[in-house]
Structure formats: C-alpha cells, structure tokens
Amino acid sequence: MARLGRRTSNAAGVRDGRSRPETRERLLEAATQVFSEKGYYATAVDDIVHASKTSKGSFYHFFPSKQEIFLALVDRLYGRLVSRVEEAIADQRGALAKVDAALKAALDDIAKHRRIARILFIEAAGLGHAFDEKLFQLHTSFAKLIEKHLRRAVEEGSIPPIDTELAAYAWFGAINEVVIRWLYTGEPANLQDALPELRSLLLRSIGAPVGEGGELP
C-alpha cells in the first residue's frame, strides 16, 4: 500500500504541474529577486514560494532546502555570466584580444545585472562550508577561462612567458574587488567607468602592449 501511495503522490505531482521544468525556472527566477532584495538569512522558503506563485510542494519537489536552491541559483547565474563572456569573445581574433574582450564583457554584463551581481559577489560569501566550496569551484572555472587565453597569448608571442595560472587568479581577484567595491559603495557610479584603468593595469601586468586609454594598440 505504501508503494501505491508513493506512485499516486508522484502522479498527482505531475498533474498539478509541480514537477514541470518551467516550475523550477519560476522558482529560480523568484529566488533571484527575493535573495537580492532580502539577503540570504532574511529570506524564507515561503517568500520564494509566494514570489513564484507556486506551492511549497513544488518547492520541495525540486529543492530540499533554502540552501539547496541558493546553491543552484549561484551555479546557474555564474553559468550565465561565463556563457555571455564566451559569446562576446567568440569572434575576436588572437588570444590577447579575446582576453581583453572577456574583461570588457564581464564588466558590462555585471553592470547590467546588479541584482544578480549582488547575489554572486556578496550574498554568496561567508555563508558556510558548502557555499565556500561552490564559490571556489566557480571562481576556479572563471580563472581557468582567463588562463586558457593567457596561455595561448604566450604561445602566440603576444606576451612574454609568464605564470599564466597565477596571472589568471590575479586578474580574477582584481575584477572581484572592483565589483565588490562598486556594489557596496556605488563607486564608480557606472561600473564601466573603471574599465580603462583596470584594463591598463591588467594588460601591463602580463607585459602586453598598451595604447592610449588602456586599450590594445
């Protein structure tokens, strides 16, 4: 009888829509809004359910807890950011041009999605071991993307031989600090205003030729 009951419950879940993929998307979109507005600790599962216009049954069908939906959300948002950066640099020729375009694309995308940036760079920090592990994985993934093109720039002779892994993490750290300062203080008022100086500093740090305005010549 217990087995029959579980089958019946699963069937009911399918019929009322709680297991549909679009329901999961609605929950994640609502979580983006609620976490960015209230912060992680002040957000309750009920807040996400209300904002998504779903039900607790739908929520717990996909996510065992608030922590799990937050981890899934961070993973999803980082994936979107990396995808947008990769799309932006796809047509660039030369590894150094790709690295330069990646920096601009990342800052542009973060500036356009401040609410999402707040979740990724502020709300996800310092929430415990599970969150720290997830952030480490995602930061590593982003740094590896930078490292790949820096390594190719060395191979092409565009920059002198350097420790590309160390340089990639230094780049990521610099970007991370600039974004966090912007999110906390609002300075610069427009994040893209930081690009020329940041670009110049980062390109010079790897021995790349830099023209006027901090751009590649």
PDB file of C-alpha atoms in Angstrom:
ATOM      1  CA  MET A   1       0.000   0.000   0.000  1.00  0.00           C
ATOM      2  CA  ALA A   2       2.875   2.359   0.794  1.00  0.00           C
ATOM      3  CA  ARG A   3       4.320   1.850  -2.667  1.00  0.00           C
ATOM      4  CA  LEU A   4       0.965   2.524  -4.266  1.00  0.00           C
ATOM      5  CA  GLY A   5       0.665   5.701  -2.188  1.00  0.00           C
ATOM      6  CA  ARG A   6       4.005   6.985  -3.441  1.00  0.00           C
ATOM      7  CA  ARG A   7       3.046   6.286  -7.063  1.00  0.00           C
ATOM      8  CA  THR A   8      -0.222   8.107  -6.549  1.00  0.00           C
ATOM      9  CA  SER A   9       1.578  11.075  -4.986  1.00  0.00           C
ATOM     10  CA  ASN A  10       4.056  11.246  -7.869  1.00  0.00           C
ATOM     11  CA  ALA A  11       1.256  11.126 -10.403  1.00  0.00           C
ATOM     12  CA  ALA A  12      -0.517  13.943  -8.575  1.00  0.00           C
ATOM     13  CA  GLY A  13       2.683  15.980  -8.678  1.00  0.00           C
ATOM     14  CA  VAL A  14       2.834  15.618 -12.456  1.00  0.00           C
ATOM     15  CA  ARG A  15      -0.837  16.525 -12.854  1.00  0.00           C
ATOM     16  CA  ASP A  16      -0.681  19.678 -10.736  1.00  0.00           C
ATOM     17  CA  GLY A  17       2.437  20.896 -12.540  1.00  0.00           C
ATOM     18  CA  ARG A  18       4.778  20.897  -9.576  1.00  0.00           C
ATOM     19  CA  SER A  19       7.381  18.716 -11.367  1.00  0.00           C
ATOM     20  CA  ARG A  20       7.439  20.639 -14.652  1.00  0.00           C
ATOM     21  CA  PRO A  21      10.791  22.179 -15.678  1.00  0.00           C
ATOM     22  CA  GLU A  22       9.137  25.577 -16.110  1.00  0.00           C
ATOM     23  CA  THR A  23       8.064  25.445 -12.453  1.00  0.00           C
ATOM     24  CA  ARG A  24      11.706  25.041 -11.429  1.00  0.00           C
ATOM     25  CA  GLU A  25      12.594  28.051 -13.585  1.00  0.00           C
ATOM     26  CA  ARG A  26       9.878  30.126 -11.933  1.00  0.00           C
ATOM     27  CA  LEU A  27      11.245  29.210  -8.526  1.00  0.00           C
ATOM     28  CA  LEU A  28      14.802  30.160  -9.527  1.00  0.00           C
ATOM     29  CA  GLU A  29      13.689  33.467 -11.037  1.00  0.00           C
ATOM     30  CA  ALA A  30      11.730  34.264  -7.883  1.00  0.00           C
ATOM     31  CA  ALA A  31      14.710  33.278  -5.737  1.00  0.00           C
ATOM     32  CA  THR A  32      16.895  35.711  -7.696  1.00  0.00           C
ATOM     33  CA  GLN A  33      14.514  38.531  -6.842  1.00  0.00           C
ATOM     34  CA  VAL A  34      13.991  37.623  -3.188  1.00  0.00           C
ATOM     35  CA  PHE A  35      17.599  36.838  -2.269  1.00  0.00           C
ATOM     36  CA  SER A  36      18.838  40.050  -3.899  1.00  0.00           C
ATOM     37  CA  GLU A  37      16.258  42.141  -2.048  1.00  0.00           C
ATOM     38  CA  LYS A  38      16.261  40.498   1.395  1.00  0.00           C
ATOM     39  CA  GLY A  39      19.599  38.699   1.600  1.00  0.00           C
ATOM     40  CA  TYR A  40      20.155  35.035   2.315  1.00  0.00           C
ATOM     41  CA  TYR A  41      19.424  34.932   6.046  1.00  0.00           C
ATOM     42  CA  ALA A  42      16.287  37.095   5.926  1.00  0.00           C
ATOM     43  CA  THR A  43      14.773  35.078   3.076  1.00  0.00           C
ATOM     44  CA  ALA A  44      12.338  32.285   3.944  1.00  0.00           C
ATOM     45  CA  VAL A  45      11.132  29.475   1.709  1.00  0.00           C
ATOM     46  CA  ASP A  46       7.654  30.995   1.981  1.00  0.00           C
ATOM     47  CA  ASP A  47       8.988  34.231   0.430  1.00  0.00           C
ATOM     48  CA  ILE A  48      10.247  32.359  -2.633  1.00  0.00           C
ATOM     49  CA  VAL A  49       7.052  30.329  -2.940  1.00  0.00           C
ATOM     50  CA  HIS A  50       4.929  33.493  -2.741  1.00  0.00           C
ATOM     51  CA  ALA A  51       7.055  35.368  -5.293  1.00  0.00           C
ATOM     52  CA  SER A  52       6.981  32.419  -7.708  1.00  0.00           C
ATOM     53  CA  LYS A  53       3.211  31.886  -7.318  1.00  0.00           C
ATOM     54  CA  THR A  54       3.794  28.168  -6.883  1.00  0.00           C
ATOM     55  CA  SER A  55       3.442  25.986  -3.774  1.00  0.00           C
ATOM     56  CA  LYS A  56       5.609  24.507  -1.053  1.00  0.00           C
ATOM     57  CA  GLY A  57       5.053  21.122  -2.658  1.00  0.00           C
ATOM     58  CA  SER A  58       6.575  22.461  -5.867  1.00  0.00           C
ATOM     59  CA  PHE A  59       9.484  23.992  -3.996  1.00  0.00           C
ATOM     60  CA  TYR A  60      10.392  20.843  -2.093  1.00  0.00           C
ATOM     61  CA  HIS A  61       9.946  18.704  -5.179  1.00  0.00           C
ATOM     62  CA  PHE A  62      12.983  20.439  -6.687  1.00  0.00           C
ATOM     63  CA  PHE A  63      14.912  21.757  -3.689  1.00  0.00           C
ATOM     64  CA  PRO A  64      15.288  20.050  -0.290  1.00  0.00           C
ATOM     65  CA  SER A  65      16.040  23.363   1.449  1.00  0.00           C
ATOM     66  CA  LYS A  66      16.723  27.085   1.117  1.00  0.00           C
ATOM     67  CA  GLN A  67      20.430  26.282   0.979  1.00  0.00           C
ATOM     68  CA  GLU A  68      19.962  23.959  -2.000  1.00  0.00           C
ATOM     69  CA  ILE A  69      18.034  26.491  -4.083  1.00  0.00           C
ATOM     70  CA  PHE A  70      20.636  29.153  -3.281  1.00  0.00           C
ATOM     71  CA  LEU A  71      23.473  26.853  -4.389  1.00  0.00           C
ATOM     72  CA  ALA A  72      21.562  26.006  -7.575  1.00  0.00           C
ATOM     73  CA  LEU A  73      20.921  29.709  -8.182  1.00  0.00           C
ATOM     74  CA  VAL A  74      24.581  30.687  -7.761  1.00  0.00           C
ATOM     75  CA  ASP A  75      25.614  27.886 -10.117  1.00  0.00           C
ATOM     76  CA  ARG A  76      23.046  28.999 -12.682  1.00  0.00           C
ATOM     77  CA  LEU A  77      23.957  32.684 -12.537  1.00  0.00           C
ATOM     78  CA  TYR A  78      27.684  32.018 -12.854  1.00  0.00           C
ATOM     79  CA  GLY A  79      26.967  29.756 -15.811  1.00  0.00           C
ATOM     80  CA  ARG A  80      25.050  32.559 -17.497  1.00  0.00           C
ATOM     81  CA  LEU A  81      27.869  35.037 -16.896  1.00  0.00           C
ATOM     82  CA  VAL A  82      30.509  32.696 -18.352  1.00  0.00           C
ATOM     83  CA  SER A  83      28.290  31.926 -21.357  1.00  0.00           C
ATOM     84  CA  ARG A  84      27.806  35.626 -22.095  1.00  0.00           C
ATOM     85  CA  VAL A  85      31.538  36.241 -21.850  1.00  0.00           C
ATOM     86  CA  GLU A  86      32.325  33.329 -24.162  1.00  0.00           C
ATOM     87  CA  GLU A  87      29.765  34.575 -26.694  1.00  0.00           C
ATOM     88  CA  ALA A  88      31.272  38.059 -26.602  1.00  0.00           C
ATOM     89  CA  ILE A  89      34.800  36.856 -27.350  1.00  0.00           C
ATOM     90  CA  ALA A  90      33.932  34.191 -29.918  1.00  0.00           C
ATOM     91  CA  ASP A  91      34.544  36.471 -32.930  1.00  0.00           C
ATOM     92  CA  GLN A  92      37.747  38.037 -31.607  1.00  0.00           C
ATOM     93  CA  ARG A  93      40.991  37.127 -33.349  1.00  0.00           C
ATOM     94  CA  GLY A  94      44.082  36.446 -31.297  1.00  0.00           C
ATOM     95  CA  ALA A  95      44.287  35.224 -27.712  1.00  0.00           C
ATOM     96  CA  LEU A  96      45.176  38.624 -26.255  1.00  0.00           C
ATOM     97  CA  ALA A  97      42.214  40.255 -27.975  1.00  0.00           C
ATOM     98  CA  LYS A  98      39.987  37.521 -26.526  1.00  0.00           C
ATOM     99  CA  VAL A  99      41.290  38.147 -23.001  1.00  0.00           C
ATOM    100  CA  ASP A 100      40.720  41.882 -23.416  1.00  0.00           C
ATOM    101  CA  ALA A 101      37.203  41.315 -24.771  1.00  0.00           C
ATOM    102  CA  ALA A 102      36.448  38.916 -21.907  1.00  0.00           C
ATOM    103  CA  LEU A 103      37.308  41.608 -19.349  1.00  0.00           C
ATOM    104  CA  LYS A 104      35.044  44.154 -21.048  1.00  0.00           C
ATOM    105  CA  ALA A 105      32.209  41.662 -21.492  1.00  0.00           C
ATOM    106  CA  ALA A 106      32.344  40.588 -17.841  1.00  0.00           C
ATOM    107  CA  LEU A 107      32.169  44.158 -16.514  1.00  0.00           C
ATOM    108  CA  ASP A 108      29.449  45.097 -18.996  1.00  0.00           C
ATOM    109  CA  ASP A 109      27.296  42.128 -18.013  1.00  0.00           C
ATOM    110  CA  ILE A 110      27.799  42.656 -14.277  1.00  0.00           C
ATOM    111  CA  ALA A 111      26.919  46.352 -14.646  1.00  0.00           C
ATOM    112  CA  LYS A 112      23.676  45.469 -16.450  1.00  0.00           C
ATOM    113  CA  HIS A 113      22.647  42.884 -13.835  1.00  0.00           C
ATOM    114  CA  ARG A 114      23.459  44.488 -10.492  1.00  0.00           C
ATOM    115  CA  ARG A 115      20.863  42.442  -8.631  1.00  0.00           C
ATOM    116  CA  ILE A 116      22.430  39.205  -9.858  1.00  0.00           C
ATOM    117  CA  ALA A 117      25.942  40.516  -9.157  1.00  0.00           C
ATOM    118  CA  ARG A 118      24.961  41.177  -5.552  1.00  0.00           C
ATOM    119  CA  ILE A 119      23.988  37.522  -5.118  1.00  0.00           C
ATOM    120  CA  LEU A 120      27.191  36.236  -6.716  1.00  0.00           C
ATOM    121  CA  PHE A 121      29.705  38.592  -5.128  1.00  0.00           C
ATOM    122  CA  ILE A 122      28.166  39.470  -1.755  1.00  0.00           C
ATOM    123  CA  GLU A 123      25.306  37.231  -0.629  1.00  0.00           C
ATOM    124  CA  ALA A 124      27.145  34.019  -1.536  1.00  0.00           C
ATOM    125  CA  ALA A 125      30.238  34.907   0.508  1.00  0.00           C
ATOM    126  CA  GLY A 126      30.757  33.723   4.081  1.00  0.00           C
ATOM    127  CA  LEU A 127      27.680  31.501   4.325  1.00  0.00           C
ATOM    128  CA  GLY A 128      29.487  28.337   5.380  1.00  0.00           C
ATOM    129  CA  HIS A 129      31.489  25.430   4.036  1.00  0.00           C
ATOM    130  CA  ALA A 130      29.035  24.311   1.343  1.00  0.00           C
ATOM    131  CA  PHE A 131      28.834  27.820  -0.089  1.00  0.00           C
ATOM    132  CA  ASP A 132      32.590  28.352   0.132  1.00  0.00           C
ATOM    133  CA  GLU A 133      33.191  25.132  -1.806  1.00  0.00           C
ATOM    134  CA  LYS A 134      30.722  26.153  -4.503  1.00  0.00           C
ATOM    135  CA  LEU A 135      32.273  29.606  -4.852  1.00  0.00           C
ATOM    136  CA  PHE A 136      35.767  28.116  -5.018  1.00  0.00           C
ATOM    137  CA  GLN A 137      34.658  25.825  -7.852  1.00  0.00           C
ATOM    138  CA  LEU A 138      33.060  28.697  -9.758  1.00  0.00           C
ATOM    139  CA  HIS A 139      35.933  31.101  -9.221  1.00  0.00           C
ATOM    140  CA  THR A 140      38.316  28.399 -10.417  1.00  0.00           C
ATOM    141  CA  SER A 141      36.212  27.850 -13.523  1.00  0.00           C
ATOM    142  CA  PHE A 142      36.268  31.565 -14.371  1.00  0.00           C
ATOM    143  CA  ALA A 143      40.013  31.838 -13.707  1.00  0.00           C
ATOM    144  CA  LYS A 144      40.619  28.817 -15.949  1.00  0.00           C
ATOM    145  CA  LEU A 145      38.812  30.600 -18.774  1.00  0.00           C
ATOM    146  CA  ILE A 146      41.186  33.553 -18.402  1.00  0.00           C
ATOM    147  CA  GLU A 147      44.190  31.258 -18.060  1.00  0.00           C
ATOM    148  CA  LYS A 148      43.358  29.422 -21.283  1.00  0.00           C
ATOM    149  CA  HIS A 149      43.603  32.583 -23.358  1.00  0.00           C
ATOM    150  CA  LEU A 150      46.634  33.912 -21.488  1.00  0.00           C
ATOM    151  CA  ARG A 151      48.429  30.659 -22.228  1.00  0.00           C
ATOM    152  CA  ARG A 152      47.556  30.978 -25.899  1.00  0.00           C
ATOM    153  CA  ALA A 153      48.775  34.584 -25.881  1.00  0.00           C
ATOM    154  CA  VAL A 154      52.148  33.339 -24.615  1.00  0.00           C
ATOM    155  CA  GLU A 155      52.206  30.641 -27.314  1.00  0.00           C
ATOM    156  CA  GLU A 156      51.433  33.243 -29.982  1.00  0.00           C
ATOM    157  CA  GLY A 157      54.186  35.526 -28.725  1.00  0.00           C
ATOM    158  CA  SER A 158      51.698  38.305 -27.898  1.00  0.00           C
ATOM    159  CA  ILE A 159      53.032  38.476 -24.321  1.00  0.00           C
ATOM    160  CA  PRO A 160      56.251  37.248 -22.715  1.00  0.00           C
ATOM    161  CA  PRO A 161      56.381  33.893 -20.892  1.00  0.00           C
ATOM    162  CA  ILE A 162      54.600  34.206 -17.530  1.00  0.00           C
ATOM    163  CA  ASP A 163      52.923  32.023 -14.929  1.00  0.00           C
ATOM    164  CA  THR A 164      49.535  32.106 -16.644  1.00  0.00           C
ATOM    165  CA  GLU A 165      47.731  30.353 -13.793  1.00  0.00           C
ATOM    166  CA  LEU A 166      48.934  32.883 -11.217  1.00  0.00           C
ATOM    167  CA  ALA A 167      48.183  35.758 -13.590  1.00  0.00           C
ATOM    168  CA  ALA A 168      44.650  34.459 -14.205  1.00  0.00           C
ATOM    169  CA  TYR A 169      43.877  34.338 -10.474  1.00  0.00           C
ATOM    170  CA  ALA A 170      45.380  37.809 -10.017  1.00  0.00           C
ATOM    171  CA  TRP A 171      43.087  39.079 -12.792  1.00  0.00           C
ATOM    172  CA  PHE A 172      40.067  37.413 -11.218  1.00  0.00           C
ATOM    173  CA  GLY A 173      40.945  38.828  -7.800  1.00  0.00           C
ATOM    174  CA  ALA A 174      41.256  42.345  -9.194  1.00  0.00           C
ATOM    175  CA  ILE A 175      37.920  42.121 -11.005  1.00  0.00           C
ATOM    176  CA  ASN A 176      36.279  40.658  -7.898  1.00  0.00           C
ATOM    177  CA  GLU A 177      37.489  43.505  -5.654  1.00  0.00           C
ATOM    178  CA  VAL A 178      36.454  46.222  -8.110  1.00  0.00           C
ATOM    179  CA  VAL A 179      32.956  44.733  -8.391  1.00  0.00           C
ATOM    180  CA  ILE A 180      32.531  44.305  -4.620  1.00  0.00           C
ATOM    181  CA  ARG A 181      33.589  47.922  -4.010  1.00  0.00           C
ATOM    182  CA  TRP A 182      31.075  49.070  -6.631  1.00  0.00           C
ATOM    183  CA  LEU A 183      28.271  47.016  -5.074  1.00  0.00           C
ATOM    184  CA  TYR A 184      28.948  48.313  -1.563  1.00  0.00           C
ATOM    185  CA  THR A 185      29.795  51.955  -2.275  1.00  0.00           C
ATOM    186  CA  GLY A 186      28.302  52.686  -5.695  1.00  0.00           C
ATOM    187  CA  GLU A 187      31.689  53.890  -6.879  1.00  0.00           C
ATOM    188  CA  PRO A 188      32.260  54.375  -9.667  1.00  0.00           C
ATOM    189  CA  ALA A 189      28.645  55.278 -10.371  1.00  0.00           C
ATOM    190  CA  ASN A 190      28.931  53.444 -13.675  1.00  0.00           C
ATOM    191  CA  LEU A 191      30.996  50.252 -13.364  1.00  0.00           C
ATOM    192  CA  GLN A 192      32.185  50.549 -16.965  1.00  0.00           C
ATOM    193  CA  ASP A 193      34.000  53.756 -15.956  1.00  0.00           C
ATOM    194  CA  ALA A 194      36.519  51.555 -14.145  1.00  0.00           C
ATOM    195  CA  LEU A 195      37.319  49.625 -17.310  1.00  0.00           C
ATOM    196  CA  PRO A 196      40.039  51.813 -18.920  1.00  0.00           C
ATOM    197  CA  GLU A 197      42.267  51.972 -15.832  1.00  0.00           C
ATOM    198  CA  LEU A 198      41.584  48.366 -14.829  1.00  0.00           C
ATOM    199  CA  ARG A 199      42.287  47.175 -18.365  1.00  0.00           C
ATOM    200  CA  SER A 200      45.541  49.143 -18.480  1.00  0.00           C
ATOM    201  CA  LEU A 201      46.710  47.757 -15.134  1.00  0.00           C
ATOM    202  CA  LEU A 202      45.872  44.161 -16.015  1.00  0.00           C
ATOM    203  CA  LEU A 203      47.346  44.254 -19.502  1.00  0.00           C
ATOM    204  CA  ARG A 204      50.553  45.844 -18.215  1.00  0.00           C
ATOM    205  CA  SER A 205      50.757  43.168 -15.507  1.00  0.00           C
ATOM    206  CA  ILE A 206      51.232  40.492 -18.182  1.00  0.00           C
ATOM    207  CA  GLY A 207      53.598  42.508 -20.341  1.00  0.00           C
ATOM    208  CA  ALA A 208      51.055  43.280 -23.044  1.00  0.00           C
ATOM    209  CA  PRO A 209      51.445  46.381 -25.218  1.00  0.00           C
ATOM    210  CA  VAL A 210      49.004  49.072 -24.087  1.00  0.00           C
ATOM    211  CA  GLY A 211      47.953  52.083 -26.138  1.00  0.00           C
ATOM    212  CA  GLU A 212      46.255  55.303 -25.111  1.00  0.00           C
ATOM    213  CA  GLY A 213      43.171  54.805 -22.992  1.00  0.00           C
ATOM    214  CA  GLY A 214      44.458  51.462 -21.724  1.00  0.00           C
ATOM    215  CA  GLU A 215      43.483  49.628 -24.899  1.00  0.00           C
ATOM    216  CA  LEU A 216      45.442  47.235 -27.052  1.00  0.00           C
ATOM    217  CA  PRO A 217      47.253  49.150 -29.834  1.00  0.00           C
TER     218      PRO A 217
END
